[in-house]
């Protein structure tokens, strides 16, 4: 997996909470900055300097990730004096990620580079702390705040973002060498093509089958091209 380089500029100490155990971390909460072309570094600087009484662990933009609160400290990003709509996600057990936003006449949006970087960071954190996909939530899911606006106004965009978090790493680059390596959705196709002798691999019995080739074969198989 690709690791995102993370730079650090910690928030003012009175902008975040107490130390916690890393085993407390079981949710990721996604936010947007509500800015228009602001950068992760600018946000980190702002929270390091100004007294805000709010905070987040990470800021993400098109090019960088900045850490503002260490993972093993509580950040103040999804608390409310009002109603909690999520049964268990709180500041105490979550990591807050802020995505820098942009604004157009149609409203706020995230650039694709910012999204891609946030996906990378989120995957990294999910793996590190064993956070399952159902525990990756929007600020909106916790308190009904309209945050992150691009993922609240368009729930489809949020579903897509979550789907990207579940996607296997670099599967496009995978080469399947043996029948056992082939994912379940492709096994029958490969088996049949081997049985018919239409797929043989190289001399050593190595299938040497690229992911895209496998997909193409499966589509052809389903279309009945190999009957
Ligand atoms: Zn938020």
Tab-separated table of C-alpha atoms and ligand atoms in Angstrom:
chain	number	residue	atom	x	y	z
A	1	UNK	CA	0.000	0.000	0.000
A	2	UNK	CA	1.127	3.535	-0.654
A	3	UNK	CA	1.821	5.619	2.415
A	4	UNK	CA	1.037	9.265	2.582
A	5	UNK	CA	3.766	11.479	3.937
A	6	UNK	CA	2.431	13.359	6.939
A	7	UNK	CA	3.812	16.659	8.159
A	8	UNK	CA	3.194	17.879	11.663
A	9	UNK	CA	2.374	21.221	13.212
A	10	UNK	CA	0.548	20.669	16.468
A	11	UNK	CA	-2.428	22.725	17.524
A	12	UNK	CA	-2.240	24.968	20.556
A	13	UNK	CA	-2.414	22.744	23.611
A	14	UNK	CA	-5.651	24.391	24.807
A	15	UNK	CA	-7.377	23.531	21.509
A	16	UNK	CA	-7.531	19.785	22.165
A	17	UNK	CA	-8.232	17.287	24.890
A	18	UNK	CA	-6.595	14.673	27.033
A	19	UNK	CA	-4.344	11.758	26.221
A	20	UNK	CA	-6.079	8.495	25.411
A	21	UNK	CA	-5.142	4.936	24.698
A	22	UNK	CA	-4.694	4.053	21.030
A	23	UNK	CA	-7.033	1.144	21.662
A	24	UNK	CA	-9.817	3.721	22.230
A	25	UNK	CA	-9.678	4.652	18.537
A	26	UNK	CA	-12.489	2.970	16.658
A	27	UNK	CA	-14.036	5.605	14.354
A	28	UNK	CA	-12.950	7.964	11.604
A	29	UNK	CA	-14.986	11.138	11.225
A	30	UNK	CA	-14.770	13.053	7.933
A	31	UNK	CA	-15.174	16.848	7.853
A	32	UNK	CA	-14.708	19.723	5.433
A	33	UNK	CA	-13.030	23.011	6.237
A	34	UNK	CA	-15.703	25.140	4.593
A	35	UNK	CA	-12.922	27.081	2.886
A	36	UNK	CA	-12.411	27.895	-0.761
A	37	UNK	CA	-8.954	26.785	-1.798
A	38	UNK	CA	-7.473	26.828	1.712
A	39	UNK	CA	-4.511	24.523	2.328
A	40	UNK	CA	-3.758	21.899	4.946
A	41	UNK	CA	-0.672	23.836	6.054
A	42	UNK	CA	-2.687	27.046	6.496
A	43	UNK	CA	-5.212	25.228	8.672
A	44	UNK	CA	-2.485	23.613	10.778
A	45	UNK	CA	-0.903	27.015	11.305
A	46	UNK	CA	-4.218	28.581	12.246
A	47	UNK	CA	-4.979	25.957	14.903
A	48	UNK	CA	-1.409	26.193	16.244
A	49	UNK	CA	-1.751	29.938	16.708
A	50	UNK	CA	-5.351	30.887	17.459
A	51	UNK	CA	-7.472	29.849	20.385
A	52	UNK	CA	-10.311	27.964	18.694
A	53	UNK	CA	-11.455	25.366	21.248
A	54	UNK	CA	-11.945	23.058	18.291
A	55	UNK	CA	-9.474	20.808	16.543
A	56	UNK	CA	-8.986	17.864	14.227
A	57	UNK	CA	-6.239	15.303	13.912
A	58	UNK	CA	-5.516	15.827	10.207
A	59	UNK	CA	-5.944	18.358	7.422
A	60	UNK	CA	-5.793	17.198	3.832
A	61	UNK	CA	-5.476	19.178	0.614
A	62	UNK	CA	-4.472	18.413	-2.983
A	63	UNK	CA	-0.831	18.030	-2.148
A	64	UNK	CA	-0.265	17.509	1.548
A	65	UNK	CA	-1.439	16.011	4.814
A	66	UNK	CA	-0.787	17.895	8.044
A	67	UNK	CA	-1.178	16.416	11.493
A	68	UNK	CA	-2.548	18.888	14.024
A	69	UNK	CA	-3.402	16.625	16.972
A	70	UNK	CA	-1.591	13.341	17.735
A	71	UNK	CA	-3.769	10.233	17.346
A	72	UNK	CA	-3.389	9.403	21.040
A	73	UNK	CA	-4.971	12.681	22.124
A	74	UNK	CA	-8.654	13.572	21.901
A	75	UNK	CA	-9.454	16.257	19.317
A	76	UNK	CA	-12.593	18.375	19.543
A	77	UNK	CA	-14.217	17.843	16.169
A	78	UNK	CA	-17.584	16.131	16.556
A	79	UNK	CA	-18.834	17.060	20.007
A	80	UNK	CA	-22.142	18.810	20.619
A	81	UNK	CA	-24.123	20.230	23.499
A	82	UNK	CA	-27.181	19.210	21.496
A	83	UNK	CA	-28.286	15.797	20.332
A	84	UNK	CA	-26.058	12.945	19.245
A	85	UNK	CA	-27.526	11.022	16.335
A	86	UNK	CA	-24.842	8.363	16.364
A	87	UNK	CA	-25.087	5.799	19.167
A	88	UNK	CA	-21.395	5.554	19.946
A	89	UNK	CA	-19.067	7.725	17.828
A	90	UNK	CA	-17.637	10.552	19.948
A	91	UNK	CA	-14.500	12.685	20.166
A	92	UNK	CA	-13.134	10.261	22.733
A	93	UNK	CA	-13.061	7.272	20.364
A	94	UNK	CA	-12.558	8.859	16.946
A	95	UNK	CA	-10.007	10.461	14.660
A	96	UNK	CA	-11.148	13.609	12.855
A	97	UNK	CA	-9.999	14.281	9.296
A	98	UNK	CA	-10.658	17.674	7.695
A	99	UNK	CA	-10.679	17.884	3.898
A	100	UNK	CA	-9.906	21.304	2.447
A	101	UNK	CA	-12.783	22.363	0.248
A	102	UNK	CA	-13.435	24.653	-2.694
A	103	UNK	CA	-16.504	26.602	-3.517
A	104	UNK	CA	-18.312	27.211	-6.771
A	105	UNK	CA	-21.743	28.582	-7.577
A	106	UNK	CA	-23.099	25.100	-7.084
A	107	UNK	CA	-21.755	24.929	-3.537
A	108	UNK	CA	-18.758	23.331	-1.864
A	109	UNK	CA	-16.797	20.527	-3.456
A	110	UNK	CA	-13.577	18.562	-3.033
A	111	UNK	CA	-11.021	18.380	-5.796
A	112	UNK	CA	-10.315	14.850	-6.960
A	113	UNK	CA	-6.706	15.134	-5.723
A	114	UNK	CA	-7.868	16.054	-2.213
A	115	UNK	CA	-10.306	13.156	-2.215
A	116	UNK	CA	-7.651	10.732	-3.410
A	117	UNK	CA	-5.234	11.904	-0.721
A	118	UNK	CA	-7.929	11.601	1.945
A	119	UNK	CA	-8.708	8.064	0.771
A	120	UNK	CA	-5.042	7.179	1.142
A	121	UNK	CA	-4.839	8.652	4.632
A	122	UNK	CA	-8.105	7.052	5.751
A	123	UNK	CA	-7.035	3.627	4.501
A	124	UNK	CA	-3.761	4.002	6.329
A	125	UNK	CA	-5.567	4.845	9.584
A	126	UNK	CA	-8.189	2.106	9.120
A	127	UNK	CA	-5.429	-0.431	8.772
A	128	UNK	CA	-3.373	0.938	11.643
A	129	UNK	CA	-6.241	0.947	14.147
A	130	UNK	CA	-8.388	-1.851	12.741
A	131	UNK	CA	-11.262	0.518	11.936
A	132	UNK	CA	-13.959	-1.205	9.856
A	133	UNK	CA	-15.639	0.596	6.946
A	134	UNK	CA	-18.937	0.960	8.827
A	135	UNK	CA	-17.066	3.040	11.418
A	136	UNK	CA	-16.015	5.642	8.859
A	137	UNK	CA	-18.664	8.320	9.252
A	138	UNK	CA	-19.431	11.927	8.397
A	139	UNK	CA	-19.639	14.630	11.011
A	140	UNK	CA	-23.264	14.782	9.849
A	141	UNK	CA	-23.866	11.213	11.014
A	142	UNK	CA	-22.808	12.153	14.547
A	143	UNK	CA	-24.547	15.500	15.126
A	144	UNK	CA	-26.470	16.295	11.904
A	145	UNK	CA	-24.197	19.262	11.241
A	146	UNK	CA	-24.054	19.864	7.473
A	147	UNK	CA	-20.480	18.617	7.363
A	148	UNK	CA	-18.763	17.668	5.123
A	149	UNK	CA	-21.148	19.600	2.870
A	150	UNK	CA	-20.061	17.908	-0.386
A	151	UNK	CA	-20.824	14.495	1.142
A	152	UNK	CA	-24.050	15.565	2.843
A	153	UNK	CA	-25.633	17.310	-0.129
A	154	UNK	CA	-24.738	14.378	-2.357
A	155	UNK	CA	-24.998	11.093	-0.546
A	156	UNK	CA	-23.879	9.407	-3.754
A	157	UNK	CA	-20.487	11.128	-3.460
A	158	UNK	CA	-20.208	9.802	0.093
A	159	UNK	CA	-21.036	6.244	-1.028
A	160	UNK	CA	-18.383	6.536	-3.703
A	161	UNK	CA	-15.812	7.775	-1.212
A	162	UNK	CA	-16.536	4.839	1.060
A	163	UNK	CA	-16.373	2.427	-1.863
A	164	UNK	CA	-12.885	3.722	-2.590
A	165	UNK	CA	-11.889	2.942	0.987
A	166	UNK	CA	-12.908	-0.665	0.444
A	167	UNK	CA	-11.162	-1.116	-2.864
A	168	UNK	CA	-8.238	-3.484	-2.837
A	169	UNK	CA	-4.870	-1.843	-3.224
A	170	UNK	CA	-3.506	-1.666	-6.723
A	171	UNK	CA	-5.579	-4.579	-7.969
A	172	UNK	CA	-5.135	-3.116	-11.450
A	173	UNK	CA	-1.475	-4.075	-11.246
A	174	UNK	CA	-2.052	-7.602	-9.995
A	175	UNK	CA	-0.870	-10.516	-12.094
A	176	UNK	CA	-2.411	-13.908	-11.411
A	177	UNK	CA	0.090	-16.718	-11.697
A	178	UNK	CA	-1.954	-19.731	-10.649
A	179	UNK	CA	-5.627	-20.656	-10.651
A	180	UNK	CA	-5.593	-20.359	-6.852
A	181	UNK	CA	-4.593	-16.683	-7.142
A	182	UNK	CA	-7.596	-15.809	-9.303
A	183	UNK	CA	-10.414	-14.091	-7.374
A	184	UNK	CA	-13.677	-15.980	-6.988
A	185	UNK	CA	-15.467	-13.982	-9.715
A	186	UNK	CA	-12.916	-15.137	-12.292
A	187	UNK	CA	-12.248	-18.732	-11.292
A	188	UNK	CA	-14.902	-20.446	-13.369
A	189	UNK	CA	-13.853	-18.598	-16.498
A	190	UNK	CA	-10.188	-19.424	-16.051
A	191	UNK	CA	-10.948	-23.043	-15.203
A	192	UNK	CA	-13.037	-23.488	-18.350
A	193	UNK	CA	-10.449	-21.818	-20.552
A	194	UNK	CA	-7.744	-24.040	-19.079
A	195	UNK	CA	-9.911	-27.130	-19.596
A	196	UNK	CA	-10.413	-26.234	-23.232
A	197	UNK	CA	-6.727	-25.502	-23.633
A	198	UNK	CA	-7.480	-21.969	-24.783
A	199	UNK	CA	-5.588	-20.536	-21.889
A	200	UNK	CA	-2.260	-22.147	-21.195
A	201	UNK	CA	0.036	-19.544	-19.676
A	202	UNK	CA	3.734	-19.877	-20.298
A	203	UNK	CA	5.846	-23.034	-20.457
A	204	UNK	CA	6.156	-23.299	-16.703
A	205	UNK	CA	2.408	-23.352	-16.208
A	206	UNK	CA	2.396	-19.728	-15.042
A	207	UNK	CA	-0.871	-18.086	-16.112
A	208	UNK	CA	0.773	-14.653	-16.258
A	209	UNK	CA	-2.702	-13.146	-16.396
A	210	UNK	CA	-3.074	-9.430	-15.829
A	211	UNK	CA	-6.063	-8.103	-13.926
A	212	UNK	CA	-7.544	-6.285	-16.922
A	213	UNK	CA	-7.063	-9.332	-19.100
A	214	UNK	CA	-8.925	-11.415	-16.528
A	215	UNK	CA	-11.790	-8.927	-16.483
A	216	UNK	CA	-11.952	-9.001	-20.267
A	217	UNK	CA	-12.022	-12.794	-20.296
A	218	UNK	CA	-14.763	-12.915	-17.664
A	219	UNK	CA	-16.918	-10.474	-19.627
A	220	UNK	CA	-16.383	-12.570	-22.750
A	221	UNK	CA	-17.211	-15.733	-20.851
A	222	UNK	CA	-20.440	-14.263	-19.511
A	223	UNK	CA	-21.341	-13.091	-23.004
A	224	UNK	CA	-20.937	-16.672	-24.223
A	225	UNK	CA	-17.981	-15.962	-26.488
A	226	UNK	CA	-16.146	-19.082	-25.399
A	227	UNK	CA	-18.935	-21.622	-25.808
B	1	LIG	ZN1	-17.243	18.811	10.752
